[in-house]
Amino acid sequence: MSQVQDCVDVIHQHTKGFKPQIGLILGSGLGQFCDNMKTESSLDFKDLPGFPMAGVGGHAGKLLFGEIKETKVVIMQGRAHYYEQGQASIMAVAIQTLCAIGCESLVLTNAAGSTVKEASPGSVMLITDHINMTGVSPLFGAEGNERFVDMVNAYDPKLNDDMRLSAAQNNISLHEGVYAWFSGPQFETPAEINAVKVLGAHAVGMSTVPEVILARHQGIRLCALSVITNYAAGMGDTKISHEQTIAFANKAAETVEKILISYLKNQ
Ligand code: HPA
């Protein structure tokens, strides 16, 4: 039996067949978001074979099932990153499981550095496209023609519109742009940031892109938000650090939460 099927069985037994409409994968700082949810049940990643162990600070490592604004959701509180084990497919079982239990779409959030002056720390950016700077794919080793995934409109235009509307309903100005995925865990050099600015990136980070590729491989629709926690390397006066990322992710959490709650209400 595959790990995905094992996870589906565990979830079905535990949740008595709960079928979520939307899956949310929340990055740093958004742990409190789950307080908005009428939680019906939860599972630790450790009880789900193939789910990643909770890694970086601020990640709980739990899968929560419930309702927010009458929309049935499953929330993945925390994710794993490529840099943890050098394994780009580390989120494959998790993404496939979310699809297998019935999610019709995904919402991803992350923390990111901004390469544009307008998007200052504490602001939020809708990811409209990405640049993969790592040279790796979570689909290395996948078989079949489906592995040749079309990445045009990977960030779903209709869901992007829904996210824009949700921000507008809360009078939040939502930036938009291209997210460049770096492997990490080291932050970028100023030269790397200058390079991706030329390439057309508006934000940089160490996550999300593998999940987007895996999700599109499954054919599931998605949209993604970046919480801007800092100006990218060489742009700001403050030293970039994980502590700063967490501090600003926490500060911006309320903004993201408002957008997400409206988004779920509108579904
Ligand atoms: N670079 C990469 N990842 C990040 C950054 C950054 O500047 N900020 C938050 N996550």
mmCIF file of C-alpha atoms and ligand atoms in Angstrom:
data_model
loop_
_atom_site.group_PDB
_atom_site.id
_atom_site.type_symbol
_atom_site.label_atom_id
_atom_site.label_comp_id
_atom_site.label_asym_id
_atom_site.label_seq_id
_atom_site.Cartn_x
_atom_site.Cartn_y
_atom_site.Cartn_z
ATOM 1 C CA MET A 1 0.000 0.000 0.000
ATOM 2 C CA SER A 2 1.313 3.446 -0.793
ATOM 3 C CA GLN A 3 2.077 5.995 1.889
ATOM 4 C CA VAL A 4 -0.571 8.293 0.422
ATOM 5 C CA GLN A 5 -3.208 5.574 0.743
ATOM 6 C CA ASP A 6 -2.029 4.879 4.312
ATOM 7 C CA CYS A 7 -2.412 8.594 5.136
ATOM 8 C CA VAL A 8 -5.861 8.699 3.545
ATOM 9 C CA ASP A 9 -6.912 5.683 5.634
ATOM 10 C CA VAL A 10 -5.589 7.223 8.862
ATOM 11 C CA ILE A 11 -7.381 10.502 8.074
ATOM 12 C CA HIS A 12 -10.662 8.844 7.126
ATOM 13 C CA GLN A 13 -10.661 6.763 10.293
ATOM 14 C CA HIS A 14 -9.732 9.707 12.458
ATOM 15 C CA THR A 15 -12.101 12.258 10.896
ATOM 16 C CA LYS A 16 -14.959 9.882 10.063
ATOM 17 C CA GLY A 17 -14.736 10.734 6.377
ATOM 18 C CA PHE A 18 -14.348 14.523 6.619
ATOM 19 C CA LYS A 19 -14.047 15.976 3.096
ATOM 20 C CA PRO A 20 -12.294 19.337 2.965
ATOM 21 C CA GLN A 21 -12.978 21.779 0.166
ATOM 22 C CA ILE A 22 -9.765 23.777 0.547
ATOM 23 C CA GLY A 23 -6.322 22.848 1.838
ATOM 24 C CA LEU A 24 -4.167 25.530 3.421
ATOM 25 C CA ILE A 25 -0.429 25.192 3.890
ATOM 26 C CA LEU A 26 0.662 27.865 6.301
ATOM 27 C CA GLY A 27 4.193 29.179 6.599
ATOM 28 C CA SER A 28 5.981 30.902 9.445
ATOM 29 C CA GLY A 29 3.966 33.109 11.773
ATOM 30 C CA LEU A 30 0.502 31.923 10.838
ATOM 31 C CA GLY A 31 0.053 29.380 13.609
ATOM 32 C CA GLN A 32 -2.598 31.539 15.282
ATOM 33 C CA PHE A 33 -4.741 31.465 12.135
ATOM 34 C CA CYS A 34 -6.109 28.116 13.215
ATOM 35 C CA ASP A 35 -7.788 29.796 16.184
ATOM 36 C CA ASN A 36 -10.335 31.070 13.638
ATOM 37 C CA MET A 37 -11.366 27.546 12.858
ATOM 38 C CA LYS A 38 -14.017 25.337 14.359
ATOM 39 C CA THR A 39 -11.638 22.408 14.657
ATOM 40 C CA GLU A 40 -13.307 19.028 14.303
ATOM 41 C CA SER A 41 -10.172 16.950 14.617
ATOM 42 C CA SER A 42 -6.418 17.061 14.233
ATOM 43 C CA LEU A 43 -3.542 14.723 13.529
ATOM 44 C CA ASP A 44 0.191 15.080 14.157
ATOM 45 C CA PHE A 45 2.390 14.723 11.098
ATOM 46 C CA LYS A 46 4.128 11.895 12.931
ATOM 47 C CA ASP A 47 0.940 9.820 12.646
ATOM 48 C CA LEU A 48 0.870 10.292 8.872
ATOM 49 C CA PRO A 49 3.439 8.118 7.076
ATOM 50 C CA GLY A 50 5.495 10.210 4.647
ATOM 51 C CA PHE A 51 4.456 13.547 6.109
ATOM 52 C CA PRO A 52 7.510 15.603 7.019
ATOM 53 C CA MET A 53 8.607 15.999 10.597
ATOM 54 C CA ALA A 54 8.072 19.559 11.827
ATOM 55 C CA GLY A 55 11.327 21.348 11.192
ATOM 56 C CA VAL A 56 11.878 25.041 11.414
ATOM 57 C CA GLY A 57 10.787 27.163 14.405
ATOM 58 C CA GLY A 58 7.220 28.388 14.264
ATOM 59 C CA HIS A 59 5.920 25.217 12.613
ATOM 60 C CA ALA A 60 3.624 22.998 14.634
ATOM 61 C CA GLY A 61 3.581 19.881 12.445
ATOM 62 C CA LYS A 62 -0.158 19.283 12.651
ATOM 63 C CA LEU A 63 -2.960 18.644 10.217
ATOM 64 C CA LEU A 64 -6.199 20.289 11.371
ATOM 65 C CA PHE A 65 -9.678 19.580 10.023
ATOM 66 C CA GLY A 66 -12.626 21.903 10.473
ATOM 67 C CA GLU A 67 -14.620 24.843 9.212
ATOM 68 C CA ILE A 68 -13.836 28.503 8.704
ATOM 69 C CA LYS A 69 -16.739 30.708 7.625
ATOM 70 C CA GLU A 70 -18.685 27.614 6.632
ATOM 71 C CA THR A 71 -15.982 26.410 4.295
ATOM 72 C CA LYS A 72 -14.602 22.979 5.097
ATOM 73 C CA VAL A 73 -10.822 23.203 5.330
ATOM 74 C CA VAL A 74 -7.785 21.158 6.171
ATOM 75 C CA ILE A 75 -4.850 23.174 7.459
ATOM 76 C CA MET A 76 -1.301 21.964 7.261
ATOM 77 C CA GLN A 77 0.314 23.852 10.104
ATOM 78 C CA GLY A 78 3.895 23.922 8.994
ATOM 79 C CA ARG A 79 5.750 22.520 6.034
ATOM 80 C CA ALA A 80 9.109 21.013 5.270
ATOM 81 C CA HIS A 81 11.719 22.728 3.129
ATOM 82 C CA TYR A 82 14.107 21.442 0.499
ATOM 83 C CA TYR A 83 17.057 22.680 2.563
ATOM 84 C CA GLU A 84 16.196 20.413 5.484
ATOM 85 C CA GLN A 85 17.325 17.224 3.773
ATOM 86 C CA GLY A 86 18.167 18.296 0.244
ATOM 87 C CA GLN A 87 15.044 16.478 -0.909
ATOM 88 C CA ALA A 88 12.841 18.550 -3.231
ATOM 89 C CA SER A 89 10.001 16.019 -3.029
ATOM 90 C CA ILE A 90 9.774 16.208 0.763
ATOM 91 C CA MET A 91 6.190 17.520 0.515
ATOM 92 C CA ALA A 92 5.028 15.020 -2.117
ATOM 93 C CA VAL A 93 3.081 12.669 0.172
ATOM 94 C CA ALA A 94 1.479 15.603 1.967
ATOM 95 C CA ILE A 95 0.307 17.293 -1.234
ATOM 96 C CA GLN A 96 -0.924 14.048 -2.765
ATOM 97 C CA THR A 97 -2.800 13.243 0.439
ATOM 98 C CA LEU A 98 -4.544 16.637 0.487
ATOM 99 C CA CYS A 99 -5.667 15.966 -3.067
ATOM 100 C CA ALA A 100 -6.722 12.398 -2.299
ATOM 101 C CA ILE A 101 -8.991 13.422 0.591
ATOM 102 C CA GLY A 102 -10.893 15.708 -1.737
ATOM 103 C CA CYS A 103 -9.410 19.215 -1.585
ATOM 104 C CA GLU A 104 -10.517 21.121 -4.660
ATOM 105 C CA SER A 105 -7.890 23.841 -4.280
ATOM 106 C CA LEU A 106 -4.939 24.855 -2.136
ATOM 107 C CA VAL A 107 -3.825 28.090 -0.549
ATOM 108 C CA LEU A 108 -0.139 28.392 0.296
ATOM 109 C CA THR A 109 1.556 31.037 2.405
ATOM 110 C CA ASN A 110 5.203 31.744 3.051
ATOM 111 C CA ALA A 111 7.627 34.303 4.403
ATOM 112 C CA ALA A 112 9.704 36.092 1.784
ATOM 113 C CA GLY A 113 12.212 38.868 1.242
ATOM 114 C CA SER A 114 11.174 41.727 -1.022
ATOM 115 C CA THR A 115 13.285 42.891 -3.950
ATOM 116 C CA VAL A 116 11.104 45.938 -4.602
ATOM 117 C CA LYS A 117 10.976 49.100 -2.483
ATOM 118 C CA GLU A 118 7.161 49.352 -2.665
ATOM 119 C CA ALA A 119 6.653 46.018 -0.902
ATOM 120 C CA SER A 120 8.013 46.830 2.556
ATOM 121 C CA PRO A 121 8.363 44.423 5.499
ATOM 122 C CA GLY A 122 4.949 43.629 6.942
ATOM 123 C CA SER A 123 3.179 43.820 3.582
ATOM 124 C CA VAL A 124 1.664 40.913 1.672
ATOM 125 C CA MET A 125 2.255 39.822 -1.932
ATOM 126 C CA LEU A 126 0.081 37.637 -4.131
ATOM 127 C CA ILE A 127 2.400 35.314 -6.050
ATOM 128 C CA THR A 128 1.432 35.403 -9.713
ATOM 129 C CA ASP A 129 4.349 33.352 -11.056
ATOM 130 C CA HIS A 130 7.709 31.968 -9.945
ATOM 131 C CA ILE A 131 11.301 31.471 -10.984
ATOM 132 C CA ASN A 132 12.976 28.268 -9.835
ATOM 133 C CA MET A 133 16.575 29.230 -8.998
ATOM 134 C CA THR A 134 17.497 25.858 -7.519
ATOM 135 C CA GLY A 135 17.807 23.726 -10.638
ATOM 136 C CA VAL A 136 15.939 20.908 -8.891
ATOM 137 C CA SER A 137 12.407 19.597 -9.182
ATOM 138 C CA PRO A 138 10.210 17.632 -6.769
ATOM 139 C CA LEU A 139 9.275 15.574 -9.827
ATOM 140 C CA PHE A 140 12.759 14.145 -10.403
ATOM 141 C CA GLY A 141 12.143 10.398 -10.687
ATOM 142 C CA ALA A 142 8.429 10.747 -11.445
ATOM 143 C CA GLU A 143 7.200 8.647 -14.335
ATOM 144 C CA GLY A 144 4.587 9.021 -17.046
ATOM 145 C CA ASN A 145 3.684 11.889 -19.309
ATOM 146 C CA GLU A 146 1.978 13.764 -16.465
ATOM 147 C CA ARG A 147 5.423 14.677 -15.149
ATOM 148 C CA PHE A 148 5.745 17.203 -17.992
ATOM 149 C CA VAL A 149 3.586 19.666 -16.090
ATOM 150 C CA ASP A 150 2.329 22.820 -17.811
ATOM 151 C CA MET A 151 3.326 25.668 -15.477
ATOM 152 C CA VAL A 152 1.437 28.424 -17.329
ATOM 153 C CA ASN A 153 -1.211 29.833 -14.962
ATOM 154 C CA ALA A 154 0.093 27.589 -12.193
ATOM 155 C CA TYR A 155 -1.129 30.314 -9.829
ATOM 156 C CA ASP A 156 -4.780 30.094 -10.791
ATOM 157 C CA PRO A 157 -6.119 33.337 -12.364
ATOM 158 C CA LYS A 158 -9.613 32.901 -10.908
ATOM 159 C CA LEU A 159 -8.328 32.165 -7.398
ATOM 160 C CA ASN A 160 -5.938 35.123 -7.729
ATOM 161 C CA ASP A 161 -8.966 37.312 -8.476
ATOM 162 C CA ASP A 162 -10.705 35.906 -5.397
ATOM 163 C CA MET A 163 -7.634 36.792 -3.319
ATOM 164 C CA ARG A 164 -7.526 40.344 -4.762
ATOM 165 C CA LEU A 165 -11.204 40.791 -3.904
ATOM 166 C CA SER A 166 -10.655 39.496 -0.359
ATOM 167 C CA ALA A 167 -7.807 41.961 0.202
ATOM 168 C CA ALA A 168 -9.903 44.819 -1.220
ATOM 169 C CA GLN A 169 -12.818 43.926 1.061
ATOM 170 C CA ASN A 170 -10.471 44.508 4.004
ATOM 171 C CA ASN A 171 -8.903 47.680 2.554
ATOM 172 C CA ILE A 172 -5.581 45.890 2.396
ATOM 173 C CA SER A 173 -3.289 46.793 -0.469
ATOM 174 C CA LEU A 174 -2.052 43.525 -1.874
ATOM 175 C CA HIS A 175 1.225 43.560 -3.804
ATOM 176 C CA GLU A 176 1.627 41.156 -6.693
ATOM 177 C CA GLY A 177 4.625 39.612 -8.276
ATOM 178 C CA VAL A 178 7.042 36.856 -9.122
ATOM 179 C CA TYR A 179 8.592 34.720 -6.368
ATOM 180 C CA ALA A 180 12.093 33.351 -6.879
ATOM 181 C CA TRP A 181 12.812 30.074 -5.096
ATOM 182 C CA PHE A 182 16.307 29.704 -3.650
ATOM 183 C CA SER A 183 17.403 26.499 -1.930
ATOM 184 C CA GLY A 184 18.562 28.127 1.327
ATOM 185 C CA PRO A 185 19.160 27.650 4.160
ATOM 186 C CA GLN A 186 21.662 30.493 3.779
ATOM 187 C CA PHE A 187 20.095 33.779 2.778
ATOM 188 C CA GLU A 188 20.985 35.130 -0.667
ATOM 189 C CA THR A 189 24.002 37.269 -1.491
ATOM 190 C CA PRO A 190 23.401 40.843 -2.675
ATOM 191 C CA ALA A 191 24.713 39.723 -6.087
ATOM 192 C CA GLU A 192 22.099 36.952 -6.245
ATOM 193 C CA ILE A 193 19.397 39.455 -5.373
ATOM 194 C CA ASN A 194 20.594 41.848 -8.086
ATOM 195 C CA ALA A 195 20.552 38.927 -10.531
ATOM 196 C CA VAL A 196 16.960 37.895 -9.779
ATOM 197 C CA LYS A 197 15.792 41.503 -9.891
ATOM 198 C CA VAL A 198 17.026 41.594 -13.476
ATOM 199 C CA LEU A 199 15.261 38.285 -14.128
ATOM 200 C CA GLY A 200 11.970 39.732 -12.927
ATOM 201 C CA ALA A 201 11.579 38.555 -9.340
ATOM 202 C CA HIS A 202 9.745 40.677 -6.777
ATOM 203 C CA ALA A 203 10.239 38.395 -3.785
ATOM 204 C CA VAL A 204 12.618 35.628 -2.768
ATOM 205 C CA GLY A 205 12.218 32.667 -0.468
ATOM 206 C CA MET A 206 13.036 29.073 0.316
ATOM 207 C CA SER A 207 9.684 27.309 0.015
ATOM 208 C CA THR A 208 6.355 26.969 -1.832
ATOM 209 C CA VAL A 209 7.638 26.346 -5.357
ATOM 210 C CA PRO A 210 8.092 22.581 -4.853
ATOM 211 C CA GLU A 211 4.562 22.387 -3.462
ATOM 212 C CA VAL A 212 3.218 24.353 -6.418
ATOM 213 C CA ILE A 213 4.904 21.960 -8.854
ATOM 214 C CA LEU A 214 3.620 18.927 -6.927
ATOM 215 C CA ALA A 215 0.112 20.365 -6.763
ATOM 216 C CA ARG A 216 0.004 21.133 -10.473
ATOM 217 C CA HIS A 217 1.267 17.599 -11.117
ATOM 218 C CA GLN A 218 -1.881 16.449 -9.280
ATOM 219 C CA GLY A 219 -3.972 18.894 -11.323
ATOM 220 C CA ILE A 220 -5.187 20.800 -8.245
ATOM 221 C CA ARG A 221 -5.723 24.564 -8.467
ATOM 222 C CA LEU A 222 -3.929 26.903 -6.091
ATOM 223 C CA CYS A 223 -3.006 30.403 -5.088
ATOM 224 C CA ALA A 224 -0.229 31.663 -2.843
ATOM 225 C CA LEU A 225 0.600 34.626 -0.614
ATOM 226 C CA SER A 226 3.998 35.850 0.568
ATOM 227 C CA VAL A 227 4.335 37.679 3.839
ATOM 228 C CA ILE A 228 7.149 40.143 3.259
ATOM 229 C CA THR A 229 9.375 39.922 6.317
ATOM 230 C CA ASN A 230 12.393 41.898 5.106
ATOM 231 C CA TYR A 231 14.012 43.668 2.210
ATOM 232 C CA ALA A 232 16.169 41.151 0.357
ATOM 233 C CA ALA A 233 19.938 40.963 0.935
ATOM 234 C CA GLY A 234 21.822 44.174 0.256
ATOM 235 C CA MET A 235 18.670 46.315 0.094
ATOM 236 C CA GLY A 236 17.866 47.184 3.697
ATOM 237 C CA ASP A 237 19.785 48.531 6.676
ATOM 238 C CA THR A 238 18.816 45.735 9.052
ATOM 239 C CA LYS A 239 20.697 42.469 9.166
ATOM 240 C CA ILE A 240 18.675 39.598 7.711
ATOM 241 C CA SER A 241 18.049 36.754 10.141
ATOM 242 C CA HIS A 242 15.603 33.972 10.867
ATOM 243 C CA GLU A 243 14.594 35.829 14.043
ATOM 244 C CA GLN A 244 13.693 38.886 11.991
ATOM 245 C CA THR A 245 11.707 36.682 9.596
ATOM 246 C CA ILE A 246 9.680 35.221 12.455
ATOM 247 C CA ALA A 247 9.152 38.614 14.112
ATOM 248 C CA PHE A 248 7.813 40.213 10.924
ATOM 249 C CA ALA A 249 5.831 37.139 9.942
ATOM 250 C CA ASN A 250 4.070 37.410 13.297
ATOM 251 C CA LYS A 251 3.481 41.139 12.769
ATOM 252 C CA ALA A 252 1.965 40.645 9.329
ATOM 253 C CA ALA A 253 -0.035 37.600 10.388
ATOM 254 C CA GLU A 254 -3.119 39.631 11.168
ATOM 255 C CA THR A 255 -3.174 41.109 7.664
ATOM 256 C CA VAL A 256 -2.862 37.704 6.036
ATOM 257 C CA GLU A 257 -5.488 36.259 8.352
ATOM 258 C CA LYS A 258 -8.014 38.926 7.355
ATOM 259 C CA ILE A 259 -7.431 38.219 3.677
ATOM 260 C CA LEU A 260 -7.701 34.459 4.170
ATOM 261 C CA ILE A 261 -10.875 34.656 6.239
ATOM 262 C CA SER A 262 -12.606 36.765 3.577
ATOM 263 C CA TYR A 263 -11.269 34.432 0.912
ATOM 264 C CA LEU A 264 -12.763 31.408 2.676
ATOM 265 C CA LYS A 265 -16.016 33.234 3.309
ATOM 266 C CA ASN A 266 -16.304 34.032 -0.405
ATOM 267 C CA GLN A 267 -15.833 30.425 -1.522
HETATM 268 N N1 HPA B 1 15.397 35.234 1.520
HETATM 269 C C1 HPA B 1 14.971 33.957 1.510
HETATM 270 N N2 HPA B 1 13.995 33.516 2.269
HETATM 271 C C2 HPA B 1 13.371 34.385 3.070
HETATM 272 C C3 HPA B 1 13.762 35.727 3.128
HETATM 273 C C4 HPA B 1 14.816 36.178 2.303
HETATM 274 O O1 HPA B 1 15.209 37.361 2.301
HETATM 275 N N3 HPA B 1 12.939 36.317 4.028
HETATM 276 C C5 HPA B 1 12.095 35.359 4.485
HETATM 277 N N4 HPA B 1 12.363 34.189 3.914
#
